Every structure is written in structure tokens, then in C-alpha cells.
Coordinates of C-alpha atoms in Angstrom, one line a residue:
M1 CA 36.9 36.4 40.1
R2 CA 40.0 35.2 38.3
V3 CA 40.8 38.7 37.0
H4 CA 40.3 39.9 41.0
E5 CA 42.6 36.6 42.3
E6 CA 45.6 37.7 39.5
L7 CA 45.5 41.3 40.1
V8 CA 46.1 40.1 44.3
A9 CA 49.0 37.9 43.1
S10 CA 50.7 40.8 41.5
G11 CA 50.7 43.2 44.6
V12 CA 47.4 44.9 43.7
E13 CA 46.2 45.6 46.9
L14 CA 42.4 46.5 45.8
S15 CA 38.9 43.8 46.7
Y16 CA 36.8 42.2 44.5
A17 CA 33.9 44.8 44.9
A18 CA 35.9 47.7 44.0
L19 CA 36.8 45.8 41.1
T20 CA 33.5 45.0 39.9
A21 CA 32.6 48.5 40.1
Y22 CA 35.7 50.1 38.2
C23 CA 34.5 48.0 35.7
R24 CA 31.5 48.8 35.7
R25 CA 32.0 52.7 35.5
H26 CA 33.9 51.9 32.4
G27 CA 31.9 49.5 30.7
I28 CA 34.2 46.7 30.6
G29 CA 32.5 43.5 30.1
Q30 CA 28.7 45.6 30.1
K31 CA 26.1 45.1 27.5
P32 CA 25.6 48.6 26.4
I33 CA 21.7 50.1 27.4
V34 CA 19.9 50.6 24.4
P35 CA 16.7 52.4 24.8
A36 CA 13.5 51.0 24.9
G37 CA 11.4 51.6 21.5
C38 CA 7.6 52.4 21.7
Y39 CA 5.2 51.5 18.0
H40 CA 2.5 54.0 17.7
F41 CA -0.3 53.1 16.2
D42 CA -2.9 54.9 14.4
P43 CA -6.7 54.1 15.0
G44 CA -7.9 51.0 12.4
V45 CA -4.2 49.8 11.1
E46 CA -3.0 47.1 13.0
L47 CA -4.7 44.0 14.1
Q48 CA -2.1 41.5 16.4
H49 CA -2.7 37.7 16.6
D50 CA -1.1 35.4 18.2
T51 CA -1.3 31.7 19.9
S52 CA -0.3 30.2 23.2
P53 CA 0.0 26.9 24.5
H54 CA -2.3 26.3 27.9
T55 CA -3.4 24.2 30.3
A56 CA -7.6 24.5 31.1
V57 CA -10.0 21.6 33.4
I58 CA -12.7 20.4 30.8
G59 CA -15.2 18.5 31.5
G60 CA -13.3 17.1 34.1
Q61 CA -9.9 16.3 33.0
K62 CA -7.5 18.5 32.5
H63 CA -6.1 19.0 28.5
Q64 CA -3.5 20.8 26.9
V65 CA -4.8 23.8 24.9
Q66 CA -3.9 26.8 22.1
T67 CA -5.2 29.7 23.1
A68 CA -5.8 32.1 19.9
S69 CA -6.0 36.4 21.0
A70 CA -6.0 39.1 18.9
V71 CA -5.5 42.5 19.6
L72 CA -6.4 45.8 18.2
C73 CA -3.5 48.2 18.7
Y74 CA -5.7 51.6 19.2
S75 CA -7.8 51.0 21.4
R76 CA -6.2 47.3 23.5
L77 CA -9.7 45.8 22.5
L78 CA -9.4 41.9 22.8
F79 CA -10.5 38.5 22.0
F80 CA -9.1 35.4 22.3
Q81 CA -10.6 31.9 22.1
I82 CA -9.6 28.4 22.7
Y83 CA -8.9 25.1 20.6
P84 CA -7.8 21.6 20.9
T85 CA -5.2 22.5 18.2
F86 CA -4.6 25.3 16.4
Q87 CA -4.3 24.5 12.3
R88 CA -4.9 26.4 9.6
F89 CA -9.0 25.2 9.0
D90 CA -9.0 26.6 13.0
C91 CA -7.4 30.1 11.9
K92 CA -9.6 30.6 9.5
V93 CA -12.4 30.0 12.2
F94 CA -10.8 31.9 14.6
L95 CA -10.3 35.1 12.6
T96 CA -13.7 35.2 11.2
D97 CA -15.3 34.8 14.6
A98 CA -12.6 38.0 16.0
L99 CA -13.4 40.4 13.1
R100 CA -17.1 39.8 13.4
Y101 CA -17.2 40.8 17.7
I102 CA -15.0 43.5 16.5
G103 CA -17.2 44.6 13.7
G104 CA -14.5 45.4 11.1
S105 CA -11.3 45.0 9.7
C106 CA -8.0 46.7 10.1
E107 CA -5.0 47.0 6.7
R108 CA -3.3 44.6 8.0
V109 CA -2.8 41.7 10.7
M110 CA 0.7 41.2 12.3
I111 CA 1.9 37.4 12.9
D112 CA 4.6 35.3 13.9
N113 CA 6.1 33.9 11.5
T114 CA 4.1 30.5 11.7
H115 CA 3.8 27.7 8.9
V116 CA -0.5 28.2 9.7
V117 CA 0.3 31.5 7.4
V118 CA 3.4 31.9 6.2
L119 CA 4.3 29.7 2.8
R120 CA 8.0 31.1 2.4
G121 CA 9.9 33.8 3.5
T122 CA 10.2 36.2 7.0
G123 CA 9.4 39.4 8.0
R124 CA 8.8 41.8 5.0
E125 CA 10.2 38.7 3.1
M126 CA 7.5 36.6 4.1
I127 CA 5.0 35.1 1.7
P128 CA 1.7 33.9 2.9
V129 CA -0.1 30.7 1.7
P130 CA -3.0 31.1 -1.2
E131 CA -5.3 30.4 0.7
M132 CA -4.7 32.0 3.8
E133 CA -4.1 35.1 1.1
A134 CA -7.5 34.7 -0.4
F135 CA -8.6 34.4 2.8
A136 CA -7.3 37.9 3.5
E137 CA -8.7 39.2 0.5
R138 CA -12.1 38.6 1.3
F139 CA -11.9 41.0 4.5
G140 CA -9.8 43.3 2.9
F141 CA -6.9 43.0 5.2
R142 CA -3.2 41.9 4.3
F143 CA -0.8 39.4 7.1
V144 CA 2.4 40.9 8.0
A145 CA 5.4 39.3 9.8
H146 CA 7.6 40.6 12.0
E147 CA 11.3 40.2 11.8
R148 CA 12.9 36.8 13.0
G149 CA 14.1 37.9 16.3
H150 CA 11.9 40.9 17.4
A151 CA 9.3 39.3 18.7
D152 CA 8.2 42.5 21.0
R153 CA 7.0 43.9 17.3
K154 CA 3.7 42.3 18.5
G155 CA 3.5 42.8 22.2
R156 CA 0.3 44.2 22.1
V157 CA -1.0 40.6 21.5
E158 CA 2.3 38.9 23.7
R159 CA 1.4 41.0 27.0
P160 CA -2.7 39.3 27.4
F161 CA -1.7 35.5 27.1
S162 CA 0.1 35.9 30.8
F163 CA -3.4 37.9 32.0
I164 CA -5.6 34.9 30.6
E165 CA -3.7 32.3 32.1
N166 CA -3.4 33.9 35.5
N167 CA -7.1 35.3 35.5
F168 CA -9.6 33.5 33.7
L169 CA -7.8 29.7 33.5
A170 CA -7.0 30.4 36.9
G171 CA -9.4 28.2 39.1
R172 CA -12.1 27.7 36.9
T173 CA -13.4 24.6 35.3
F174 CA -15.9 24.2 31.6
R175 CA -18.4 21.8 30.8
G176 CA -17.8 21.4 27.1
W177 CA -15.4 23.0 24.4
D178 CA -18.6 25.7 24.3
D179 CA -19.4 27.0 27.5
L180 CA -15.4 27.8 27.6
N181 CA -15.6 29.6 25.0
Q182 CA -18.8 31.4 25.9
Q183 CA -17.2 31.9 29.4
A184 CA -14.1 33.3 27.2
R185 CA -16.7 35.6 25.4
Q186 CA -18.1 36.7 28.2
W187 CA -14.6 37.2 30.3
C188 CA -13.4 39.5 27.3
D189 CA -16.8 41.6 27.2
R190 CA -16.0 42.4 30.8
V191 CA -12.2 42.8 30.9
N192 CA -12.5 45.3 27.2
G193 CA -15.1 47.6 29.7
T194 CA -12.8 48.3 32.5
Y195 CA -10.0 50.5 32.7
K196 CA -6.7 49.8 32.2
K197 CA -3.6 51.3 33.9
H198 CA -1.4 50.3 31.0
I199 CA -3.3 52.5 28.3
R200 CA -4.7 54.9 31.4
A201 CA -8.2 54.1 29.4
V202 CA -11.1 52.0 29.3
P203 CA -10.4 49.9 25.8
R204 CA -14.3 49.8 24.9
E205 CA -13.8 53.9 24.4
L206 CA -10.9 53.8 22.9
F207 CA -12.8 51.3 20.8
A208 CA -15.2 53.4 19.6
V209 CA -12.6 56.2 18.2
E210 CA -11.3 53.0 16.0
R211 CA -14.5 51.8 14.8
L212 CA -14.7 54.7 12.7
H213 CA -11.5 53.8 11.5
L214 CA -12.0 49.9 10.8
K215 CA -12.9 48.7 6.8
P216 CA -16.4 47.6 6.4
L217 CA -17.2 43.5 6.8
P218 CA -18.8 41.9 3.7
A219 CA -22.4 42.1 3.3
W220 CA -22.1 38.2 3.1
I221 CA -19.5 35.2 5.2
P222 CA -19.5 32.8 3.2
E223 CA -18.5 29.6 6.6
V224 CA -15.5 28.6 7.0
Y225 CA -15.3 25.1 5.8
R226 CA -12.7 21.8 5.4
L227 CA -13.6 19.0 2.2
Q228 CA -12.4 15.9 2.5
Q229 CA -12.8 12.6 0.8
R230 CA -13.3 9.4 3.0
T231 CA -14.7 5.6 2.6
V232 CA -17.3 4.2 5.1
D233 CA -15.6 1.7 7.0
V234 CA -17.2 -2.1 7.7
E235 CA -18.6 -0.6 10.8
G236 CA -20.7 2.1 8.6
Y237 CA -19.0 4.9 10.3
V238 CA -16.3 7.1 8.5
S239 CA -12.9 8.6 10.2
L240 CA -12.5 11.8 11.0
H241 CA -9.6 13.0 13.2
S242 CA -9.7 10.3 15.4
N243 CA -13.4 10.1 15.7
R244 CA -15.7 7.9 13.7
Y245 CA -19.2 9.0 12.8
S246 CA -21.8 6.7 11.5
V247 CA -23.7 7.0 8.8
P248 CA -26.2 4.5 7.3
V249 CA -25.7 0.9 6.9
S250 CA -25.9 0.7 3.3
W251 CA -22.6 3.0 2.7
I252 CA -20.5 0.5 3.9
G253 CA -17.6 0.6 1.2
R254 CA -18.6 3.6 0.0
R255 CA -17.1 7.0 -1.3
V256 CA -18.1 9.8 0.5
E257 CA -17.4 13.5 0.9
V258 CA -16.9 14.8 4.4
R259 CA -17.9 18.6 5.2
E260 CA -16.2 19.9 8.2
T261 CA -17.5 23.4 9.5
K262 CA -17.2 25.1 12.8
N263 CA -19.6 23.5 14.6
K264 CA -21.0 20.5 12.1
V265 CA -19.7 17.5 10.3
E266 CA -21.6 17.1 6.8
I267 CA -21.7 13.4 5.2
E268 CA -22.7 13.5 1.9
L269 CA -22.8 10.1 -0.7
D270 CA -24.9 12.6 -3.0
A271 CA -27.3 15.6 -3.4
R272 CA -30.3 13.5 -1.9
H273 CA -28.7 11.5 1.1
I274 CA -26.7 14.0 3.5
V275 CA -26.4 12.9 7.6
T276 CA -25.1 16.0 9.5
H277 CA -23.3 15.3 12.7
V278 CA -22.5 18.0 15.6
R279 CA -18.4 18.3 15.3
A280 CA -16.2 16.5 17.7
M281 CA -13.8 19.2 19.3
T282 CA -11.9 16.4 22.2
T283 CA -8.9 15.6 20.7
Q284 CA -9.8 12.1 22.5
P285 CA -11.3 9.5 20.0
Q286 CA -15.1 9.4 19.8
R287 CA -17.6 7.0 17.8
I288 CA -20.7 9.4 17.5
T289 CA -23.9 7.0 16.4
L290 CA -27.2 8.7 15.5
A291 CA -29.8 7.0 16.6
E292 CA -31.6 6.4 13.0
H293 CA -28.3 4.2 12.1
K294 CA -28.7 2.3 15.2
P295 CA -29.7 -1.4 14.2
P296 CA -32.5 -2.8 15.7
R297 CA -31.8 -4.6 19.4
G298 CA -31.1 -7.7 18.8
E299 CA -30.0 -7.8 15.2
G300 CA -27.0 -6.1 14.4
V301 CA -26.0 -5.3 11.0
K302 CA -26.5 -7.5 8.4
R303 CA -23.1 -7.1 6.4
G304 CA -22.4 -8.1 2.9
D305 CA -20.2 -11.2 1.9
P306 CA -16.5 -9.8 2.7
H307 CA -15.1 -12.1 0.5
P308 CA -17.3 -12.4 -2.8
E309 CA -14.5 -14.7 -4.1
E310 CA -15.1 -17.3 -2.1
Q311 CA -18.7 -17.7 -3.7
A312 CA -16.5 -17.3 -7.3
I313 CA -14.1 -20.1 -6.5
L314 CA -16.8 -22.3 -5.6
T315 CA -19.2 -21.7 -7.9
A316 CA -16.4 -22.7 -10.9
V317 CA -14.9 -25.6 -8.9
P318 CA -16.8 -26.7 -6.0
E319 CA -14.2 -29.2 -5.6
L320 CA -12.1 -27.0 -3.9
A321 CA -14.5 -26.3 -1.1
P322 CA -12.2 -27.9 1.6
Y323 CA -8.7 -26.3 0.1
V324 CA -10.8 -22.9 0.8
T325 CA -11.4 -23.4 3.8
A326 CA -8.3 -24.8 5.4
L327 CA -6.6 -21.4 2.9
K328 CA -8.4 -19.1 5.3
Q329 CA -7.8 -21.2 8.3
K330 CA -3.8 -22.0 7.8
G331 CA -2.9 -19.6 5.0
R332 CA 0.2 -17.1 5.6
K333 CA -1.2 -14.1 3.5
V334 CA -3.9 -11.9 3.9
V335 CA -7.7 -13.6 3.2
A336 CA -8.7 -11.7 0.9
L337 CA -5.7 -12.0 -1.8
A338 CA -4.8 -15.4 -1.0
L339 CA -8.7 -15.9 -2.4
R340 CA -8.3 -13.1 -5.5
Q341 CA -5.1 -15.2 -6.2
L342 CA -6.9 -19.1 -6.0
L343 CA -9.3 -17.8 -7.9
R344 CA -7.6 -16.4 -10.7
L345 CA -5.4 -20.1 -10.9
V346 CA -8.9 -21.4 -11.2
R347 CA -9.8 -18.4 -14.0
E348 CA -6.3 -19.5 -15.8
Y349 CA -5.3 -22.7 -15.4
P350 CA -6.6 -26.2 -17.0
R351 CA -9.8 -28.1 -14.5
Q352 CA -7.8 -31.1 -14.1
P353 CA -4.4 -30.2 -13.7
L354 CA -5.4 -27.8 -11.1
L355 CA -7.5 -30.0 -9.2
A356 CA -4.2 -32.7 -8.8
A357 CA -2.4 -30.3 -8.4
V358 CA -4.6 -28.9 -5.3
D359 CA -5.1 -32.4 -4.0
E360 CA -1.1 -33.2 -3.6
A361 CA -1.2 -29.7 -1.8
A362 CA -3.8 -30.4 0.4
R363 CA -2.4 -33.9 1.2
Y364 CA 1.0 -32.3 2.5
G365 CA -0.7 -29.6 3.9
L366 CA 0.8 -26.7 1.6
Y367 CA -0.8 -23.7 1.5
D368 CA 1.7 -21.5 -0.2
L369 CA 0.0 -20.3 -3.4
D370 CA 3.1 -19.8 -5.2
R371 CA 4.5 -23.2 -4.8
L372 CA 0.8 -24.2 -5.7
E373 CA 1.1 -22.5 -9.3
R374 CA 4.6 -23.8 -9.9
M375 CA 2.8 -27.6 -9.3
I376 CA 0.0 -26.6 -11.6
L377 CA 2.6 -25.6 -14.4
R378 CA 4.6 -28.5 -14.3
R379 CA 1.3 -30.5 -14.7
V380 CA 0.5 -28.5 -17.6
A381 CA 3.9 -29.0 -19.2
R382 CA 3.8 -33.0 -19.1
D383 CA 0.6 -33.1 -20.4
Y384 CA -0.2 -30.7 -22.5
F385 CA 3.3 -29.8 -24.5
L386 CA 4.6 -33.9 -25.0
L387 CA 7.7 -33.3 -27.4
E388 CA 7.9 -36.0 -29.9
T389 CA 10.9 -38.2 -29.6
E390 CA 13.0 -39.3 -32.0
T391 CA 11.4 -41.8 -33.8
G392 CA 14.2 -41.9 -37.2
H393 CA 12.0 -40.4 -39.7
D394 CA 13.0 -37.1 -41.2
D395 CA 11.4 -34.3 -40.8

């Protein structure tokens, strides 16, 4: 527009449309036309994998979900599953299910530069996380990342995401995560058996050729799991991903090992004591309690003494009972820490200076144990470390 204004001001007679047509003919201000590329894949060479955020109605509520998809590049066979989040554990679970659905593995799996798989580097220089590299070796493939800014390199897996969002998820509701992924699998079976105009073939028919070139799966595929250490809380539950799973009351305060798989959560105290829960997929906090872990009606949970230091103090110096009660109510420190500090004072200092200092502190409503210790030290210095005064005698 400015060029046209300046030309008209200088006396040139031409319209704006004539100016823009002239610029197009001579390539002025125009990006050069580059022909689109085409990737050709032989059977059994590459599987492309990626994820995309979507919205799904599960249990009557809308959830932000992650759709994980895998596509065979030659036959365009599609498999996808949906998860609340997508971490390294979920990636291994998905790829295991995808390879089982396909019935074999390719030479390579093409991904973007996601931190789920990538340790460092991008494109050709990408180095996968050792955990994921070992997972790939188990199935006989290797992870490959496209160069930064070349997302079209994995266009085979990018294309179905819009189809999934506007066809599978549109207008569907699901009772739960199991129902969602079961319907997704059935939908994949139906879609893979229908004619595709853009490839002029049926993916299942092309897959009949490609499956002959796939690498066979291992004779035994170990279950994907994730190990974590937890301490049983005072209510008899173990926290895992904002959810709480019940264990026997006798395990309170004990250290346990949590083994998380695709469908189960196993909590192990030792080889003979294992509790198994159904894994909660939702990200909303839940409390999962097994029937055998519920206390009898009306009895509640019998908890042990939460402060064993208090019993130790009263056993050693019963006279401190009133001060201990007031300390628990009016002290500024956490009760357990305050009682622990008072127990140390009882064990380290003589009884008489301790009682005298506590009586004075109680009289003035003083429950600062650091000041109480200084009061005890002043009495100890006065009563137990008296220095002889000068009497005129030579030593």
C-alpha cells in the first residue's frame, strides 16, 4: 500500500491491483515455491509414534487427556490409547500394547524430540534415556527423532489425530478409562478395515504384506512396572499420584515398596505380606480402601501413642506432668519436637535445677524451651560450679 501511494504521488498512473500483479509475476515480496516432498517406506521399516492433547467425557465429566498414537508407515495401520497423563512409564505401557496389537516390531520408531524418550540432543544427534534404550532393545527396534522444525517427517502419525478428535471422541461418552480404551481398540479395528481414499487401499490388506517383514516379538514380554518407596501414614494408607491406597493397620509407620503396573498397584511389606489394589487411572484424589482394611463398625482405628517421648518424660520426672500438658497446648514448636527437646533436658541436667527452672517457667507462663535451658544452666553454674573466694591464704 505504501509503495502504491508513493508511486501515485510521483505521477505514475497504475492501480493497486496492477502493482500487486506485477510483483507476483516478478517474484517481488513472494516466497519461492518449493515442491512438497514425499516419504516412501518399505514394509516393516518404520513405526511412527506421537501424542496429542484432547478432551474426553469420562464418567459424566470432561477431562483433559493425552492421546497416544502409533501408525505403521507402509500399511497405515493405526493403534491409539488415551491416558490421563503421559510419562515414561505410560510410554512403555503404550508401546508394549501397540506392538502386541501389531504382532511384531519395526526397525525403528520415529518420535519427536520429547523428553519422555530423549536424554539429550535432537534429530540425528538424539541420545535416548538408557531406560528407554533398553526397552527398545528388548523388542529389537531403535528410537529415531526427526530434525527440529521438520514435523512433517512423522506426518503418518500426525494425520490421524484430527480424525480421532472429530470422529471417535466427538459425541461419545465413556463410563471409565477401561471403557474408553476398550472402545478405542474396537474403533481401531473398524477403521483399519475400511477403504482409505488417500492411500487407495485398506490398511488391513496392506498389513497382510507388511506383517511378513516385521520382527517377531520376544517369547516372553515382561510386564511394565514402576517401583517406588513409601511410608504408611498414620491413617493406614499409602499415597501414590494423589491417590491413597489402604494397607493393614499394623503397617502404620512402616516402610513399604510400591509396584505399579498398568492395572494394579502392589504394596509389599515383605515377601509374605503383599496388598494388591486396582490401579486408579484418574488424576482426581481418591481414597481406595479394601474391605479387610476397614475397622469393625464403631471401633475405629486403634492408634499407638503418637508421642512416646511424653511417656519417657513422665516416667523419669512425674512432677513435670502439668508443665508437659501446658507445653502441648501453648508451645510454639511442633509437639513432637518440643517433647523431644524436653526429654533431652531431663536426661542431661540434674533433677533439682531442672525442677526449679520448670517451676519458675510455669509460674510466668514460659514455654520457650531454649530459654528454659538457659535458666537451667544458670542454676547448674551457681550450684555445682562454685569458685573459692579469696581468703588470704596462698595456694
